[in-house]
XYZ file of C-alpha atoms in Angstrom:
539
model
C -45.879 23.956 3.789
C -43.818 20.526 3.120
C -39.821 20.519 3.951
C -38.044 18.707 0.299
C -35.710 16.980 3.825
C -39.261 15.880 5.709
C -40.013 14.977 1.797
C -37.152 12.189 1.357
C -37.836 10.487 4.985
C -41.355 10.098 4.468
C -40.664 8.851 0.974
C -37.900 5.750 2.099
C -38.942 4.962 5.904
C -37.144 2.420 8.343
C -38.030 -1.251 8.504
C -40.400 -1.012 11.782
C -38.426 -2.179 14.759
C -34.993 -1.732 13.253
C -31.637 -0.642 14.830
C -28.798 0.561 12.359
C -25.603 0.030 13.347
C -22.461 2.189 11.835
C -20.168 -0.495 11.657
C -16.494 -0.380 10.911
C -16.671 -1.163 7.461
C -21.000 1.553 7.406
C -24.115 0.528 7.663
C -24.489 -3.736 6.272
C -27.221 -6.342 5.664
C -30.284 -7.783 4.323
C -30.340 -4.706 1.426
C -34.371 -4.808 1.952
C -33.959 -3.168 4.759
C -31.392 0.306 4.121
C -33.919 2.343 1.588
C -34.147 4.378 4.213
C -30.803 4.397 5.218
C -29.209 5.449 1.746
C -31.595 8.242 2.010
C -29.995 9.549 5.619
C -26.326 8.684 4.235
C -27.037 11.349 1.537
C -28.523 14.330 4.275
C -24.974 12.799 6.732
C -23.034 13.294 3.327
C -24.295 16.938 2.465
C -23.048 17.766 6.134
C -20.205 16.690 6.281
C -19.164 18.183 3.009
C -20.074 21.518 3.935
C -19.092 21.171 7.435
C -15.682 20.347 5.553
C -16.464 23.842 2.804
C -17.618 21.981 0.731
C -14.444 19.654 -0.367
C -15.644 16.509 -2.305
C -16.992 13.498 0.429
C -17.081 10.334 -1.102
C -20.586 7.545 -0.229
C -19.702 3.789 -1.737
C -22.820 0.940 -1.898
C -21.518 -2.047 -1.725
C -21.485 -4.841 0.427
C -17.650 -6.206 -0.619
C -17.894 -9.836 0.228
C -20.964 -10.558 1.287
C -23.987 -12.545 0.433
C -25.948 -11.160 -3.485
C -28.947 -10.370 -0.949
C -26.732 -8.085 1.135
C -25.806 -4.111 0.676
C -23.948 -1.850 2.184
C -23.012 1.730 2.113
C -20.108 3.450 3.500
C -19.124 7.759 3.509
C -15.620 8.013 2.307
C -13.139 11.454 3.780
C -11.605 14.110 1.203
C -7.958 11.967 1.107
C -10.335 8.630 -0.171
C -9.254 7.764 3.822
C -12.431 6.396 6.094
C -15.179 8.790 7.263
C -14.233 10.091 11.120
C -15.206 8.459 14.478
C -17.468 10.165 15.987
C -18.886 11.071 12.304
C -19.628 7.012 12.514
C -21.917 8.085 15.773
C -24.110 10.653 13.370
C -24.495 8.295 10.215
C -26.173 6.186 13.213
C -27.818 8.187 14.735
C -29.900 9.479 12.127
C -30.402 6.396 10.493
C -32.395 5.522 13.622
C -34.473 8.707 14.108
C -37.914 7.173 14.249
C -39.697 9.649 11.858
C -39.724 11.801 8.538
C -39.777 15.123 11.347
C -37.453 13.133 13.746
C -34.526 13.655 10.874
C -35.295 16.700 9.686
C -35.090 18.043 12.858
C -31.644 16.263 13.683
C -30.338 17.871 10.877
C -30.335 20.971 12.259
C -29.432 20.104 15.608
C -25.815 18.235 13.946
C -25.819 21.228 11.796
C -26.044 23.965 14.829
C -23.711 21.021 16.796
C -21.495 21.530 14.587
C -21.441 24.885 13.396
C -22.339 24.206 9.719
C -23.616 26.758 7.782
C -26.345 25.365 6.010
C -25.849 27.468 2.792
C -22.347 26.652 1.415
C -21.871 24.372 -1.551
C -22.106 20.247 -0.301
C -19.913 17.739 -2.778
C -20.756 14.365 -2.815
C -19.575 11.496 -5.014
C -21.028 8.244 -5.525
C -20.493 4.975 -6.726
C -22.212 1.547 -6.461
C -21.108 -1.966 -6.766
C -23.209 -4.524 -9.068
C -25.648 -6.034 -7.004
C -29.043 -5.892 -8.164
C -29.954 -3.678 -5.440
C -28.000 -1.230 -6.372
C -29.578 0.910 -8.873
C -32.739 1.144 -6.557
C -30.649 2.035 -3.401
C -28.675 5.106 -5.383
C -31.686 6.253 -5.869
C -32.699 6.164 -2.391
C -29.371 7.987 -1.588
C -29.886 10.791 -4.932
C -33.315 12.061 -3.237
C -31.700 12.275 0.085
C -28.937 13.920 -1.721
C -30.951 16.398 -3.489
C -33.124 16.782 -1.078
C -29.763 18.402 0.989
C -29.239 20.893 -1.911
C -25.776 18.942 -2.207
C -24.322 18.889 -5.830
C -22.926 14.982 -7.319
C -21.087 13.136 -9.669
C -22.159 9.426 -10.158
C -19.701 7.349 -11.366
C -21.898 4.340 -12.196
C -19.939 1.561 -11.363
C -16.662 1.323 -9.603
C -14.516 -1.056 -6.687
C -14.339 0.730 -3.700
C -11.172 1.832 -4.554
C -11.949 4.068 -7.291
C -14.900 5.751 -5.523
C -11.679 6.353 -2.780
C -9.030 7.476 -5.832
C -12.375 9.460 -7.665
C -12.659 11.363 -4.193
C -8.974 12.292 -3.195
C -8.378 13.506 -7.009
C -11.537 16.226 -7.088
C -9.996 17.737 -3.801
C -6.235 17.540 -4.629
C -6.467 18.361 -8.245
C -5.072 21.423 -9.603
C -2.557 21.952 -6.339
C 1.055 20.583 -5.858
C -0.340 16.705 -3.637
C -2.293 16.300 -7.675
C -3.345 13.344 -6.656
C -4.366 11.515 -10.591
C -7.038 12.669 -12.978
C -10.952 11.543 -11.596
C -11.859 9.834 -13.936
C -12.002 5.750 -15.020
C -8.779 6.093 -18.008
C -7.417 8.582 -14.884
C -7.104 5.677 -12.565
C -5.752 2.716 -15.142
C -3.199 5.269 -16.949
C -1.786 6.244 -13.413
C -1.498 2.526 -12.256
C -0.899 1.210 -15.820
C 2.792 3.707 -15.864
C 3.955 3.640 -12.441
C 3.305 -0.257 -12.814
C 5.793 0.148 -16.013
C 7.979 2.049 -14.637
C 8.605 0.286 -10.931
C 8.989 -3.141 -13.594
C 11.434 -1.030 -15.350
C 12.548 -3.847 -18.347
C 11.432 -6.717 -16.265
C 9.296 -9.679 -17.152
C 7.088 -11.559 -14.608
C 7.809 -15.663 -14.292
C 4.454 -17.313 -15.618
C 0.546 -16.196 -15.568
C -1.311 -15.515 -13.008
C -5.003 -16.259 -12.572
C -7.129 -14.124 -10.842
C -10.639 -14.523 -9.337
C -12.894 -11.614 -9.525
C -15.472 -12.694 -7.266
C -17.418 -12.218 -9.882
C -18.207 -8.927 -8.455
C -16.992 -5.411 -10.324
C -13.551 -5.605 -10.143
C -14.027 -8.142 -13.428
C -14.524 -5.730 -15.666
C -12.351 -2.901 -14.135
C -9.577 -5.230 -14.111
C -10.285 -6.902 -18.227
C -9.970 -2.099 -18.884
C -7.193 -2.356 -17.183
C -5.431 -5.055 -18.353
C -5.807 -2.732 -21.686
C -3.461 -0.565 -20.816
C -0.788 -3.716 -19.454
C -0.608 -5.569 -22.956
C 1.732 -8.344 -22.717
C 4.344 -7.971 -24.822
C 5.151 -4.261 -23.632
C 5.510 -6.095 -20.014
C 5.018 -9.658 -20.159
C 1.794 -9.568 -17.629
C -0.078 -12.511 -18.616
C -3.314 -12.745 -16.690
C -6.276 -15.277 -16.773
C -8.669 -12.578 -15.595
C -11.683 -15.684 -14.297
C -14.841 -15.127 -11.953
C -15.906 -12.089 -13.529
C -19.335 -12.899 -14.387
C -21.159 -9.862 -13.196
C -24.181 -10.722 -16.344
C -25.867 -12.658 -12.995
C -25.699 -10.488 -9.386
C -26.782 -13.596 -7.720
C -22.966 -15.871 -8.738
C -21.602 -13.090 -6.225
C -18.541 -14.131 -3.807
C -20.950 -18.145 -4.084
C -17.631 -19.723 -4.018
C -14.991 -17.899 -5.244
C -13.243 -14.834 -3.897
C -10.537 -13.459 -1.328
C -12.751 -14.166 1.973
C -14.306 -18.012 0.209
C -10.230 -18.561 -0.196
C -9.244 -17.630 3.053
C -12.224 -18.658 5.309
C -11.783 -22.052 3.132
C -7.882 -22.565 2.773
C -8.178 -23.901 -0.441
C -8.627 -22.969 -4.207
C -12.707 -21.116 -5.609
C -13.810 -24.956 -6.959
C -13.669 -23.155 -10.811
C -9.647 -23.092 -10.700
C -7.787 -25.093 -12.950
C -4.051 -24.177 -12.211
C -1.330 -26.451 -12.288
C 1.581 -26.298 -10.059
C 3.249 -23.524 -9.075
C 1.270 -21.138 -11.193
C 0.648 -18.623 -9.734
C -2.986 -17.172 -8.589
C -4.777 -13.678 -6.512
C -8.469 -13.771 -5.603
C -10.237 -10.443 -4.688
C -13.356 -9.568 -3.484
C -16.536 -8.629 -4.506
C -15.819 -4.185 -4.322
C -12.378 -5.807 -5.050
C -10.723 -3.827 -2.114
C -8.597 -7.481 -0.388
C -6.255 -10.047 -2.486
C -4.916 -12.910 -1.841
C -2.359 -14.500 -3.168
C -1.970 -18.997 -3.556
C -0.319 -21.613 -5.194
C -0.143 -25.487 -5.443
C 2.911 -26.875 -4.234
C 5.152 -29.532 -5.831
C 2.446 -32.563 -3.944
C -0.889 -30.590 -4.770
C -1.087 -29.425 -1.942
C -2.705 -25.805 -2.136
C -0.920 -22.779 0.095
C -2.023 -19.851 0.922
C 0.106 -15.855 0.411
C -2.321 -14.275 2.883
C -2.394 -10.547 4.387
C -0.123 -11.067 6.700
C 2.355 -12.275 3.226
C 1.859 -9.042 1.271
C 2.758 -7.025 4.111
C 6.432 -8.909 5.234
C 6.790 -8.972 1.266
C 6.448 -4.919 0.574
C 8.171 -4.610 3.427
C 11.019 -6.648 2.794
C 11.507 -4.524 -0.647
C 10.880 -1.056 0.593
C 14.340 -1.858 3.295
C 16.108 -3.113 0.586
C 15.080 -0.094 -1.864
C 15.626 2.528 0.496
C 19.115 1.290 2.056
C 20.065 0.612 -1.850
C 18.806 4.288 -2.525
C 20.765 6.103 -0.266
C 18.101 6.799 2.237
C 18.283 4.201 5.581
C 19.248 6.838 7.786
C 16.597 9.239 7.010
C 13.826 6.564 6.393
C 12.144 4.380 9.196
C 10.300 1.728 7.637
C 7.414 -0.151 9.943
C 4.700 -2.914 9.936
C 1.190 -2.696 11.483
C -0.337 -5.376 11.760
C -3.987 -7.175 14.753
C -3.561 -9.496 17.712
C -5.189 -12.386 13.825
C -1.746 -11.868 11.913
C 0.282 -14.985 12.526
C 2.941 -15.222 15.485
C 5.469 -16.244 12.668
C 5.609 -13.265 9.898
C 5.065 -10.664 13.026
C 8.975 -12.453 14.154
C 9.835 -12.807 10.524
C 9.301 -8.775 10.352
C 11.004 -8.460 14.012
C 13.940 -10.628 14.041
C 14.760 -11.262 9.568
C 13.743 -7.773 8.876
C 14.370 -6.078 11.521
C 11.573 -3.620 11.471
C 9.370 -2.399 13.861
C 5.988 -4.028 13.967
C 2.743 -2.142 16.245
C -0.503 -3.625 16.389
C -3.316 -2.712 16.072
C -7.462 -3.310 17.171
C -9.002 -5.060 14.337
C -10.031 -2.675 11.575
C -8.665 -1.221 9.146
C -9.791 2.316 10.211
C -7.616 1.554 13.265
C -4.244 0.287 10.798
C -5.098 3.225 8.460
C -4.720 5.398 11.476
C -1.275 4.090 12.668
C 0.709 3.659 9.403
C 0.150 7.018 8.746
C 2.328 8.148 11.635
C 5.395 6.496 9.866
C 7.985 7.626 7.394
C 6.417 3.881 5.624
C 3.877 2.179 7.271
C 2.719 -1.044 5.760
C -0.279 -2.649 6.915
C -1.980 -5.707 6.111
C -5.226 -7.309 7.661
C -4.641 -11.360 7.140
C -7.718 -11.041 4.636
C -5.781 -9.421 2.367
C -7.390 -5.875 3.043
C -3.911 -3.259 2.949
C -1.961 -0.919 1.555
C 1.966 1.690 2.555
C 1.148 5.261 3.339
C 4.701 7.634 3.238
C 4.323 10.641 5.037
C 4.709 14.447 3.722
C 8.195 14.699 5.350
C 9.341 11.307 3.343
C 7.635 11.884 0.080
C 9.843 15.131 -0.180
C 13.086 13.416 1.810
C 12.191 10.715 -1.838
C 11.348 13.228 -3.910
C 14.684 15.493 -3.363
C 17.327 13.531 -2.740
C 20.916 13.569 -5.337
C 21.853 9.712 -5.723
C 25.720 10.257 -5.692
C 26.012 6.814 -8.060
C 23.648 5.094 -10.864
C 22.562 2.057 -8.492
C 21.659 4.693 -6.113
C 19.880 6.055 -8.968
C 18.386 3.734 -10.668
C 16.728 1.667 -7.004
C 15.861 5.542 -6.430
C 13.776 5.181 -9.633
C 11.691 2.181 -8.792
C 10.725 3.442 -5.237
C 9.303 6.640 -7.083
C 7.090 4.277 -9.525
C 6.283 2.175 -6.498
C 4.608 5.183 -5.049
C 3.196 6.237 -7.796
C 1.486 2.268 -7.865
C -0.181 2.669 -4.471
C -3.057 3.197 -3.671
C -2.658 5.241 -0.399
C -5.648 6.561 0.032
C -7.282 3.349 0.475
C -6.360 -1.450 0.131
C -6.653 -1.396 -3.359
C -6.373 -4.985 -4.682
C -6.133 -4.125 -8.589
C -2.917 -1.594 -7.192
C -2.163 -4.952 -4.778
C -1.698 -7.168 -6.949
C 0.497 -4.760 -9.803
C 3.042 -4.491 -7.099
C 3.207 -7.763 -5.573
C 4.163 -8.833 -9.302
C 6.522 -6.035 -9.031
C 8.351 -7.439 -6.296
C 8.838 -10.852 -7.228
C 9.866 -10.277 -11.017
C 12.656 -7.742 -8.698
C 13.741 -10.272 -6.633
C 12.884 -12.800 -9.086
C 10.772 -15.071 -6.880
C 8.136 -17.729 -7.908
C 5.192 -18.175 -5.155
C 7.207 -21.197 -3.639
C 10.422 -18.815 -2.766
C 7.851 -16.365 -1.516
C 6.383 -19.181 1.017
C 9.917 -20.294 2.027
C 10.457 -16.674 3.853
C 8.894 -18.450 7.176
C 7.258 -20.830 8.214
C 3.580 -20.116 9.557
C 2.399 -21.268 12.906
C -0.690 -23.529 12.881
C -3.879 -21.701 13.892
C -7.466 -21.689 14.685
C -10.394 -19.879 14.810
C -13.655 -20.427 16.773
C -16.957 -18.399 17.520
C -18.635 -19.250 20.462
C -22.153 -17.752 20.340
C -22.596 -15.480 23.311
C -25.896 -14.061 25.403
C -24.303 -10.345 25.094
C -21.077 -10.079 22.942
C -20.841 -6.842 25.147
C -19.181 -7.719 28.487
C -16.354 -8.955 26.829
C -14.024 -5.646 26.929
C -10.181 -6.053 25.741
C -6.825 -4.045 25.915
C -4.079 -4.012 24.570
C -5.018 -4.242 20.634
C -7.284 -6.783 21.770
C -5.133 -9.076 23.339
C -5.969 -9.407 27.041
C -9.823 -9.523 28.361
C -11.072 -7.119 30.798
C -13.299 -8.217 31.626
C -15.262 -10.024 32.364
C -13.457 -10.272 35.482
C -11.170 -13.444 35.728
C -11.441 -14.993 32.348
C -7.833 -13.669 31.524
C -5.426 -15.522 34.387
C -7.533 -18.422 33.249
C -6.221 -17.734 29.193
C -3.034 -17.293 30.301
C -2.853 -20.544 32.084
C -3.683 -22.926 29.181
C -1.746 -20.702 26.903
C 2.060 -21.386 28.606
C 0.800 -25.651 28.234
C 1.668 -25.010 24.679
C 4.597 -24.541 23.111
C 4.391 -21.584 20.933
C 1.233 -20.984 21.917
C -1.045 -17.812 21.723
C -4.599 -16.636 22.120
C -6.957 -14.200 22.805
C -10.352 -13.909 22.569
C -12.063 -11.302 21.424
C -16.059 -9.724 20.709
C -17.534 -9.991 17.308
C -18.106 -6.571 14.869
C -21.174 -7.971 13.310
C -22.849 -10.409 15.729
C -23.644 -11.446 19.194
C -20.316 -14.241 19.544
C -16.976 -14.410 20.431
C -14.064 -15.453 18.411
C -11.391 -17.271 19.616
C -7.738 -17.131 17.874
C -5.014 -19.953 19.096
C -2.240 -21.429 17.555
C 0.648 -23.314 18.655
C 3.590 -25.706 17.619
C 1.568 -28.297 15.912
C -2.255 -28.600 14.407
C -3.095 -30.467 17.091
C -1.794 -28.513 19.761
C -3.237 -25.346 18.351
C -6.538 -26.791 17.753
C -6.478 -28.015 21.507
C -5.774 -24.558 22.669
C -8.829 -22.848 21.011
C -10.772 -24.931 21.940
C -10.110 -24.722 25.334
C -10.045 -21.003 25.832
C -14.301 -21.635 24.082
C -14.223 -23.392 26.723
C -13.294 -20.573 29.501
C -15.272 -18.273 27.598
C -18.392 -20.866 27.332
C -19.011 -20.397 31.256
C -18.057 -16.958 31.156
C -20.602 -16.041 29.031
C -21.847 -18.689 26.732
C -25.519 -19.852 25.604
């Protein structure tokens, strides 16, 4: 007698000799080798939901800033955060089972090992970005969900953060921690209302051009903008690169990754000096700002800049609300954060900095340990997280003056404006606009807060990246032996020198980051450290 799980796995066989890995962003590769993975992710999602007593979990079909021919899939936990690490291993093993029968055996093995009652309900929220392969992969996923007897809600096209939002809303509905209404309209109403409250009558200075990477963020921003009429808010937005009719245009010569990597505006940009611009990535979970200065020079305001801007604003609000002795703010960075940004946070803002390994899940976990944790990767992916204790303090505090009351109301509005489940480009740029309006700053004033140290990032192709092991949040190599002292010796030769090497998470390469007092010195240091790495394990 046939079994529905065996049948589903048989319908979507894996390509021969292809090995899949659940990386920091889930499974991500060429779309044409993902059918089997999506079916099996459906099985894993059902198991995860049952393990959590039928709570809603999420599945997002996206490859973010990758080229149009790629796609991917990731799983989302009930509160909207990323899949628990031990389940990444389960996902990887399930994806690599060799036969339909092996898939069924592994499904039951996990149920047994995890004490999962397979008679319990399983509930899964599903969405996808605008890639051409998305519809086919959704069909593969649904085959897996149906085979495992899971109930599912398909939201169609969403940004990745909107999917995270839906999951969190569905799991908190009807509780005192209700996060919002789990619909698109609920999302737009929550964040637009919070923006108006946070602005409190202030108007942004000048318009904002938003490049949507020809991805799902384009139509969703156009929808959100209907809830933020410029007559009412003063927020004038020009949306560019929002062509989702041509999926092959996704992330091509536009988007946050293009701007950050190439240190230039998209070729389509027609803005003048001083005009504020920002770029989202393909699934709208990252945002970077930039502008041309008076001399027409491109200036990037990346994730480091957004983190320092937001942290300084929250510092001001906590202090002026009368809560400084009850709430402590911290900033979480990776080793890729510019040394000048770290210095500014520690010395000017006098806030503590925590450094974690690269990957949003590490930053998110570190931020959760703080009263208010602000984290952004340099690539523009980040958010701020408020602990339960902090939310209670802010909610129950009785202001001692009208000024405290006003600042407290802004702080409360900002809590609602932030998508605390995950980095969200749409809510993040509204937060940035709020801070700039409160400070009465344009992009030049924001840039003037500190001067980035010149830096260089190089990629060294190696035979085996796995021999490169790190410690101290990936800032020091422990293996191969003897490499780190050589790097340290080189760093000491340069003014304000800093450099580290770490294995890439996605390819057989080692990434070398270096910064120093001048551009020439940063490039020289990066080259010398690359030579050391090449000698140790290069081709």
